[in-house]
Short mmCIF file of C-alpha atoms in Angstrom, two decimals:
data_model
loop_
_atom_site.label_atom_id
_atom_site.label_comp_id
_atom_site.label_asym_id
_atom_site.label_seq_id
_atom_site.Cartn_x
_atom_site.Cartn_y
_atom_site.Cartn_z
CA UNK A 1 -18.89 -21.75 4.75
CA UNK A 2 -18.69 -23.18 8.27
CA UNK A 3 -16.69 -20.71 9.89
CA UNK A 4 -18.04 -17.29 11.15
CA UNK A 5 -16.95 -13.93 9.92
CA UNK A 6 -17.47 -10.88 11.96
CA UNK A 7 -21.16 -9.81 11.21
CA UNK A 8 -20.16 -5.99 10.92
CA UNK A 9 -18.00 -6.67 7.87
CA UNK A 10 -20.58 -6.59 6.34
CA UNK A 11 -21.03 -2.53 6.37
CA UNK A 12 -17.68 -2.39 5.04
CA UNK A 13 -18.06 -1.47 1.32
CA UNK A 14 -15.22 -3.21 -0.93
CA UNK A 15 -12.13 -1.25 -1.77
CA UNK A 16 -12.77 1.01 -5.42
CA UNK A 17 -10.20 -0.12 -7.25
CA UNK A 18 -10.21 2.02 -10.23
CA UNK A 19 -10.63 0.15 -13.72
CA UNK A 20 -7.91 -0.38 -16.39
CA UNK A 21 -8.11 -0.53 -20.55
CA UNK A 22 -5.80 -1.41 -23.02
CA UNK A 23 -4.41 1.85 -24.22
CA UNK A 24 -6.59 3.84 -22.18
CA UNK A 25 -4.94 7.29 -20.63
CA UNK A 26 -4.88 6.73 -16.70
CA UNK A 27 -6.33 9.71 -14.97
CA UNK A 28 -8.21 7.81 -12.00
CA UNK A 29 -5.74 6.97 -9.30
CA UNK A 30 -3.69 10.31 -9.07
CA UNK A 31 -0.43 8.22 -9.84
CA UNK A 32 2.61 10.02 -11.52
CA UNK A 33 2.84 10.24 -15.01
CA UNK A 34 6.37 9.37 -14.83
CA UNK A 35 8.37 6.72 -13.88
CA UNK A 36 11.19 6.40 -11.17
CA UNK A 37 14.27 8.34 -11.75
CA UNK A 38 16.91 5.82 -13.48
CA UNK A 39 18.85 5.98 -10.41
CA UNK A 40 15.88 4.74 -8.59
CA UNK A 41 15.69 2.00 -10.72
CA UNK A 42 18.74 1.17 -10.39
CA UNK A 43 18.71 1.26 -6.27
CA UNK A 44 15.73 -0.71 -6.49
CA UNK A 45 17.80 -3.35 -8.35
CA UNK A 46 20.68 -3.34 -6.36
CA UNK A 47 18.69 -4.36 -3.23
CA UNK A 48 16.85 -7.04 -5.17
CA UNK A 49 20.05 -8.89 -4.83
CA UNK A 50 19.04 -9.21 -1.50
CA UNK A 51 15.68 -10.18 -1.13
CA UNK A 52 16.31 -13.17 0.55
CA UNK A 53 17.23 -11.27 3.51
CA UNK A 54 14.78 -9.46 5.81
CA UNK A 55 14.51 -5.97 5.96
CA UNK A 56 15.62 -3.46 8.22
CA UNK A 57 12.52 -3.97 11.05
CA UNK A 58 11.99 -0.03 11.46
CA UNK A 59 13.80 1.28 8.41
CA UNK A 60 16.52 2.67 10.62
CA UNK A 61 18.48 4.25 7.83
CA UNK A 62 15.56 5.88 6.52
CA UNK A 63 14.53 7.35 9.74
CA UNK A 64 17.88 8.60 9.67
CA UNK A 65 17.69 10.31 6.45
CA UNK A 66 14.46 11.62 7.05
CA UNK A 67 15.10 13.07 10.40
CA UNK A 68 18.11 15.00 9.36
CA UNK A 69 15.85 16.45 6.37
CA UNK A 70 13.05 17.12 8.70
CA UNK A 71 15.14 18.41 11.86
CA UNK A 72 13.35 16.24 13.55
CA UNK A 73 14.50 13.67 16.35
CA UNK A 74 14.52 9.63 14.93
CA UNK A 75 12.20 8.78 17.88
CA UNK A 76 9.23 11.10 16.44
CA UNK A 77 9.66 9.22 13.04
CA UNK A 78 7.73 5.55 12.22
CA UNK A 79 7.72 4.14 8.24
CA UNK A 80 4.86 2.32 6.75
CA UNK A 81 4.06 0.64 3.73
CA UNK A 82 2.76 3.62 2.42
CA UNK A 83 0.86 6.31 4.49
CA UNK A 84 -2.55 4.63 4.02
CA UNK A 85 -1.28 1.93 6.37
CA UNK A 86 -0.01 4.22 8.53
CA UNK A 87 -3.55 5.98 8.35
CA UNK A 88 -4.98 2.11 9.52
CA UNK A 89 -2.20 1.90 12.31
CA UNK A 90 -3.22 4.90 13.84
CA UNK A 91 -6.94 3.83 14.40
CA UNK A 92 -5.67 0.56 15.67
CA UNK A 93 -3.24 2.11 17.86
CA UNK A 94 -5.76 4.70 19.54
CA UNK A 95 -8.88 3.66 19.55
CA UNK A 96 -11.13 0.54 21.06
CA UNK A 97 -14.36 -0.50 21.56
CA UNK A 98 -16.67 2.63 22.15
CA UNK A 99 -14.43 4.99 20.44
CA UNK A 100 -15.26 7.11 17.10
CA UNK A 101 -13.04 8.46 14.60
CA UNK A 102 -13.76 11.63 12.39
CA UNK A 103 -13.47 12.84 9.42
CA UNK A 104 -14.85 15.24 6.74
CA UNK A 105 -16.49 13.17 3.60
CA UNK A 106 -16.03 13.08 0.82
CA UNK A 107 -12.41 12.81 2.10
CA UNK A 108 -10.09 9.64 1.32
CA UNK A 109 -11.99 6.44 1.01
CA UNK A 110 -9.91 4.67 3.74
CA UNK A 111 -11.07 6.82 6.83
CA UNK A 112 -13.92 5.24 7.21
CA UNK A 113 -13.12 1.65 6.48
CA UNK A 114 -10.24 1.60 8.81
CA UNK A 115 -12.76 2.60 11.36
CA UNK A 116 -15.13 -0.06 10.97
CA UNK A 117 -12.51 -2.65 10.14
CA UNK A 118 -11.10 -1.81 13.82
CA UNK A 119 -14.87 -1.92 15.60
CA UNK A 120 -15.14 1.49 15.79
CA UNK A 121 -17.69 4.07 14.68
CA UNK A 122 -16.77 6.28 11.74
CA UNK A 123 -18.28 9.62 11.66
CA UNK A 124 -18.32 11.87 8.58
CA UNK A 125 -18.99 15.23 8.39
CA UNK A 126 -20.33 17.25 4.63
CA UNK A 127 -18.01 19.09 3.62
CA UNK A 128 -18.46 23.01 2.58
CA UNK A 129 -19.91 24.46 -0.14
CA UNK A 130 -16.65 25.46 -1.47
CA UNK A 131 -16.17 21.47 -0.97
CA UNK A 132 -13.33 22.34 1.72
CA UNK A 133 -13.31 20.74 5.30
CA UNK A 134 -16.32 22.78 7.39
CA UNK A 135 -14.27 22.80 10.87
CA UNK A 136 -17.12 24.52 12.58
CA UNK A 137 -19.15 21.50 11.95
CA UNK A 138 -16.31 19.12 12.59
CA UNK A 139 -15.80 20.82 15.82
CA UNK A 140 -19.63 20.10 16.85
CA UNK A 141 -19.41 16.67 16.49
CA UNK A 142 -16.88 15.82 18.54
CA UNK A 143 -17.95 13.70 21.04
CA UNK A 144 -16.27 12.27 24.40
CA UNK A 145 -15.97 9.00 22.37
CA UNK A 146 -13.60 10.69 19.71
CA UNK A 147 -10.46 9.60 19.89
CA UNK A 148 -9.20 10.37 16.34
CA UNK A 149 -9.85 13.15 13.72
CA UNK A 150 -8.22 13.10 10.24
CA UNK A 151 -7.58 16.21 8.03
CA UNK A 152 -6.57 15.28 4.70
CA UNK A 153 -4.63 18.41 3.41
CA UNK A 154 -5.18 19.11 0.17
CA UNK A 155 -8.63 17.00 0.52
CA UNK A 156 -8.54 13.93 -1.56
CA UNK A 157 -11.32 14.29 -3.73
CA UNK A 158 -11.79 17.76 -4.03
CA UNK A 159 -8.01 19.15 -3.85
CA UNK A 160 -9.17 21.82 -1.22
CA UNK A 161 -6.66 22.93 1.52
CA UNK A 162 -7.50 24.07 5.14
CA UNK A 163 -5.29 27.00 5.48
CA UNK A 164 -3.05 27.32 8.46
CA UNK A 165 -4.84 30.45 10.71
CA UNK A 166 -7.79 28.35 10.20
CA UNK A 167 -6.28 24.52 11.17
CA UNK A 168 -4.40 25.86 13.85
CA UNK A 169 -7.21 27.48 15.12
CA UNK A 170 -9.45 24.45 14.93
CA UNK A 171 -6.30 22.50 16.85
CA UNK A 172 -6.24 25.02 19.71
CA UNK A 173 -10.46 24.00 20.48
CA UNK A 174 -9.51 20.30 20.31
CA UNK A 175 -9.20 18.63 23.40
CA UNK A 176 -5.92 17.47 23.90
CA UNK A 177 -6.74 13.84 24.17
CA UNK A 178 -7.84 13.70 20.46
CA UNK A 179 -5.11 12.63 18.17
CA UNK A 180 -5.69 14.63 15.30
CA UNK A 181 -3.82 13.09 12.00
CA UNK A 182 -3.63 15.38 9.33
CA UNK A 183 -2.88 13.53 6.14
CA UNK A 184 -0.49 15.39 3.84
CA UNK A 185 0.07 12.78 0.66
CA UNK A 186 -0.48 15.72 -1.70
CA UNK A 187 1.71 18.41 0.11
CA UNK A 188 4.38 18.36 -2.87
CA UNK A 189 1.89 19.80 -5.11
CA UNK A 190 0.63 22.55 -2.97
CA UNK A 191 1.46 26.17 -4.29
CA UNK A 192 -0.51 28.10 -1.56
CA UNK A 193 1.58 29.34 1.15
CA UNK A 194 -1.24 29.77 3.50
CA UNK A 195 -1.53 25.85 2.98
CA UNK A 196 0.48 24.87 6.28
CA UNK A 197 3.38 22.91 6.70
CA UNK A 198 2.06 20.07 9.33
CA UNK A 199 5.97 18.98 10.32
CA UNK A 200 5.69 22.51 12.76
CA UNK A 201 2.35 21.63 13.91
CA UNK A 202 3.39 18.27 15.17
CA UNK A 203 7.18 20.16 16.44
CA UNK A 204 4.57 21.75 18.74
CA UNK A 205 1.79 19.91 19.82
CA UNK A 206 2.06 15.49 21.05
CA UNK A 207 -1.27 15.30 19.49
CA UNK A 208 -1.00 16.21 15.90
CA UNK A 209 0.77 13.25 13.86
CA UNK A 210 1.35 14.00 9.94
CA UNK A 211 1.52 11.53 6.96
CA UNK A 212 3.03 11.64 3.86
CA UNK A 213 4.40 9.38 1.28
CA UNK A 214 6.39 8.64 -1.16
CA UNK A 215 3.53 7.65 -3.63
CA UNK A 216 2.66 10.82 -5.69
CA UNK A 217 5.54 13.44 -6.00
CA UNK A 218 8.58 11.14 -6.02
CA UNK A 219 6.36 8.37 -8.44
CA UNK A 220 6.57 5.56 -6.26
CA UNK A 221 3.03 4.42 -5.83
CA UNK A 222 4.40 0.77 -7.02
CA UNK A 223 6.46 0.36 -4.25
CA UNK A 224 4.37 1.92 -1.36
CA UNK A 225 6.65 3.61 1.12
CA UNK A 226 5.30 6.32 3.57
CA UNK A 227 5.92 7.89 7.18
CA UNK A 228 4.41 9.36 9.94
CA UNK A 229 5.71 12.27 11.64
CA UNK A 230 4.53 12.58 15.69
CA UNK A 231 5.02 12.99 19.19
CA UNK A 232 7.51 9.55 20.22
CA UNK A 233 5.23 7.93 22.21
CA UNK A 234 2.43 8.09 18.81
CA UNK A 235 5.46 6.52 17.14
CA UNK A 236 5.78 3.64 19.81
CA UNK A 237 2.10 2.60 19.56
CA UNK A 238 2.66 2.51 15.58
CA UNK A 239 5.40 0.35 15.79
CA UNK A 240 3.31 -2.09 18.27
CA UNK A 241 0.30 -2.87 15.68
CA UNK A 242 2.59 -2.65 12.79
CA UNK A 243 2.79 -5.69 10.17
CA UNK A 244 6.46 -6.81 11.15
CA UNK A 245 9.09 -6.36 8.04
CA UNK A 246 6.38 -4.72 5.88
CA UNK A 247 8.39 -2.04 4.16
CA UNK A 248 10.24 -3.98 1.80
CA UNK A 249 14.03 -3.77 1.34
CA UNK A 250 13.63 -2.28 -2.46
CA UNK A 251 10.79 0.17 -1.04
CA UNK A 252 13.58 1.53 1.72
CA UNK A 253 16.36 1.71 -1.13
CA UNK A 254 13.95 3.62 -3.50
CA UNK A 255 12.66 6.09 -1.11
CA UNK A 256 16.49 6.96 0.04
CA UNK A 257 17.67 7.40 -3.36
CA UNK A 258 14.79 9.18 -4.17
CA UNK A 259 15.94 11.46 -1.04
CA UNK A 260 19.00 12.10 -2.81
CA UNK A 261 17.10 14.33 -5.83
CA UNK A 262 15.05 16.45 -3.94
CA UNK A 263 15.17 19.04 -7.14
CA UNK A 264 13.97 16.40 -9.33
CA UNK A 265 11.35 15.87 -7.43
CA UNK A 266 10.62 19.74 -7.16
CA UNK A 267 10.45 20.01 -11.10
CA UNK A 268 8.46 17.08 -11.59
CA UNK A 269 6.02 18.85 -8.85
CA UNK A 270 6.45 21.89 -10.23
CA UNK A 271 5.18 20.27 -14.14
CA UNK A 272 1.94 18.63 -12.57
CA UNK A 273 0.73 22.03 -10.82
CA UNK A 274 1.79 24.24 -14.45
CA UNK A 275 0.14 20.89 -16.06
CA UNK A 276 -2.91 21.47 -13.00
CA UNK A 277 -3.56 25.10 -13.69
CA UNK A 278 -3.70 24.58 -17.43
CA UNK A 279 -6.59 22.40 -16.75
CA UNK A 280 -8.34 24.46 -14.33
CA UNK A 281 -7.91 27.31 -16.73
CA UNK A 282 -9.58 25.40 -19.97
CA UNK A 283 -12.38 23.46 -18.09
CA UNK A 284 -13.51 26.67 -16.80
CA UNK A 285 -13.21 28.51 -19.70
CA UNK A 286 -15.62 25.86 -21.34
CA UNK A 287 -18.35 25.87 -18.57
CA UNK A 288 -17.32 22.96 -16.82
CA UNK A 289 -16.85 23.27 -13.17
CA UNK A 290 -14.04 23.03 -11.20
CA UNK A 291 -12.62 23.46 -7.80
CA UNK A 292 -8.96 25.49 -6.81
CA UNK A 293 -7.16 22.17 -6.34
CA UNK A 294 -3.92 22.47 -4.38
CA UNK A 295 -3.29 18.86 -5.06
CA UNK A 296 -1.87 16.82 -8.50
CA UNK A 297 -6.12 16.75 -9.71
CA UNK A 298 -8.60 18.42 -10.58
CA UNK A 299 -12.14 17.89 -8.98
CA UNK A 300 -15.04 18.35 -10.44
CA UNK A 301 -18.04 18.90 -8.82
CA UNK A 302 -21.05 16.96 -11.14
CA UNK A 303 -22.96 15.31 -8.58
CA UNK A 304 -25.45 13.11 -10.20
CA UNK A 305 -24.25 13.92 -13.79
CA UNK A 306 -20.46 12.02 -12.24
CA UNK A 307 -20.91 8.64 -13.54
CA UNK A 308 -22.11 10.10 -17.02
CA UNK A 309 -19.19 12.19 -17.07
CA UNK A 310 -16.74 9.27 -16.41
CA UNK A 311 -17.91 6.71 -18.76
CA UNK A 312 -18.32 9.31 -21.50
CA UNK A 313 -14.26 10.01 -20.63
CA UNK A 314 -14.37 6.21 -20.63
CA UNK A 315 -15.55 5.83 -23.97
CA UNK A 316 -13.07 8.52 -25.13
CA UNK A 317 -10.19 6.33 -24.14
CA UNK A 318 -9.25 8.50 -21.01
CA UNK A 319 -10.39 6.83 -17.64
CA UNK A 320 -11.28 8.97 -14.65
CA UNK A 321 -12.74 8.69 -11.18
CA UNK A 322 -16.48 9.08 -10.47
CA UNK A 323 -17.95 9.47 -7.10
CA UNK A 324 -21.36 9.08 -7.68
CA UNK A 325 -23.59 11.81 -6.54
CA UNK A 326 -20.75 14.07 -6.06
CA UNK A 327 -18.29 14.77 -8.71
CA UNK A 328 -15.27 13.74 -10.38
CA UNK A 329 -11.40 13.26 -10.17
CA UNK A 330 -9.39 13.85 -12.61
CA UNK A 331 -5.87 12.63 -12.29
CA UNK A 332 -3.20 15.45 -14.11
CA UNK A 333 -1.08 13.34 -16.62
CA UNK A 334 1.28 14.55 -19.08
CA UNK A 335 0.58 17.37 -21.54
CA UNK A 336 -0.83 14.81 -24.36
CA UNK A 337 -2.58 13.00 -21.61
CA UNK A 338 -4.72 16.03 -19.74
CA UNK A 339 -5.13 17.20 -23.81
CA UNK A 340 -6.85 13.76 -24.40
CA UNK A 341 -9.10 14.10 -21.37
CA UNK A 342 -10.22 18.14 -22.24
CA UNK A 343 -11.44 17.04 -25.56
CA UNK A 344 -13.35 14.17 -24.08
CA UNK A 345 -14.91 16.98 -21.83
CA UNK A 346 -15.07 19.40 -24.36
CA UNK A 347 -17.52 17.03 -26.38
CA UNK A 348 -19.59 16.23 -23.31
CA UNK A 349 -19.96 19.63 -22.65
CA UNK A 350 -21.13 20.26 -26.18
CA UNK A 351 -23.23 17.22 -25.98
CA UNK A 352 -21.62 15.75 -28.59
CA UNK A 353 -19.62 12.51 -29.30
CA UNK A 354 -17.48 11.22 -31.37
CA UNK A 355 -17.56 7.41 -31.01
CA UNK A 356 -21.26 7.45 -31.93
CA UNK A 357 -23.23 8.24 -29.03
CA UNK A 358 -24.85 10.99 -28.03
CA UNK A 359 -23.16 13.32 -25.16
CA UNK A 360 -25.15 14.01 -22.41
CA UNK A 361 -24.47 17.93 -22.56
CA UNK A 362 -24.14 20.59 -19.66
CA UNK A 363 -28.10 20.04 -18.18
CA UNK A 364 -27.20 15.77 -18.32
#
């Protein structure tokens, strides 16, 4: 190939996109189990009528709808197409060459990449032994080259939550030229109340923006609609490295009618977490263990035995997501679905297996 690509591309490991089976239960990509409300559907429809037409550059009536649900001004408020490019926006906006962004690991995938995609250092920081973000340590490496810091609360993996004495703590010994983004995709499905409500934080302080999305608790991950909640002028530098027109005109419609059945959304929240517990519950009670998620999975915490673990599940017809060396996520599905994924376990626990091969058992 004659023409050059950037050198440092090559660092950048290729998106995980999660594998797919015919027939197979889906419990690797912490999607919802259910589909769009039928009035959903139907909004979606109505404004693919109009896809020839362009839409709405900032997703003004969104904004709209989200401020007045927030109480928060429409200036503080910038939509993406999904938070995860939102998360990329961000580290384009705020940082340059020189300039390191951090983050705990394992934390969500994207952290990282963004960072080098933009020519920027990423630097990760082990989490706990409780597999929860270790502040202390996060605090230590800060560096004057830091210019972003991203708390994902709950954690993607491990479902952990900071809690808010301790975050708001951690914010107070931040210098104020940081931009700390604290990444709340999994909010719906928190059930702690010490797990804080990031809106506040960012009410209070111009360098705390929050993400969330429409992905996971309103079952949109299709469509990919998110926002970012900050101080205006954070917004302003989103809007100027956004992709122009990238929030579709059917995500928009879906995410405001979606809006409109905020107690739909609460039950189908409140399902995964009774649906979350149950699993906790049972793959404890068997041996197996398992961290107190706060998110819609379960994490389990198999290091070198996580691949094992996955492609037994694999072989069992339920697919699940292996970080190797460090655990596994498991995605909570509906009631048959997180049943077919326990007795997977349960055999691989027991070392035994059904489909003909042996189970590699408890000691791998």
């Amino acid at each position: 190939m004659g023409v050059a690509i950037r050198s440092d591309l090559a660092t950048v490991p290729d998106y995980n996109i999660p594998g797919t089976a015919p027939d197979a239960v889906l419990l690797n990509s912490n999607e919802g189990p259910l589909p769009p409300p039928p009035a959903v559907v139907e909004a979606i429809t109505r404004a693919a009528v109009e896809g020839h037409r362009y839409p709405q550059w900032f997703s003004d009536t969104l904004v709209g709808r989200l401020a007045a649900g927030l109480a928060v001004p429409e200036e503080r408020i910038a939509v993406g197409c999904g938070s995860v490019s939102l998360c990329r926006d961000l580290v384009q906006a705020f940082c340059g060459p020189g300039d390191e962004v951090l983050c705990a690991w394992r934390s969500f995938d994207a952290y990282p990449v963004f960072a080098r995609v933009a020519g920027v250092r990423a630097v990760t920081v082990p989490l706990d032994a409780g597999h929860r973000h270790d502040l202390e340590a996060m605090l230590a490496a800060v560096t004057p080259a830091t210019r972003v810091v991203f708390v994902c609360n709950p954690n993607n993996p491990t479902g952990t939550a900071v809690r808010g004495r301790e975050l708001r703590a951690f914010l107070d010994r931040l210098p104020d030229r940081i931009l700390v983004v604290l990444d709340e995709a999994y909010r719906e499905f928190a059930d702690d109340p010490d797990v804080p409500d990031g809106i506040e934080l960012a009410r209070e302080r111009p360098n705390v923006a929050v993400l969330r999305t429409f992905s996971k608790a309103y079952g949109l991950a299709g469509v990919r609609i998110g926002y970012c909640v900050a101080a205006p002028a954070v917004v302003s530098a989103v809007h100027k490295v956004s992709v122009p027109f990238a929030v579709s005109r059917l995500a928009q419609a879906a995410a405001l009618a979606a809006l409109d059945r905020p107690e739909e959304v609460r039950s189908r929240s409140a399902a995964i977490v009774g649906e979350r517990r149950r699993l906790q519950t049972r793959l404890a009670r068997h041996g197996h263990p398992v961290t107190a998620s706060q998110a819609n999975f379960v994490w389990l915490p198999l290091g070198e035995q996580a691949v094992a673990f996955a492609d037994f599940c694999a072989r069992h017809g339920v697919l699940v997501r292996a970080f190797p060396g460090d655990g596994v996520r498991v995605t909570v599905g509906l009631p048959e679905e997180n049943d077919a994924f326990l007795s997977a376990a349960g055999h691989y626990r027991a070392g035994t297996d059904p489909t003909g091969a042996r189970g590699r058992g408890a000691d791998g």
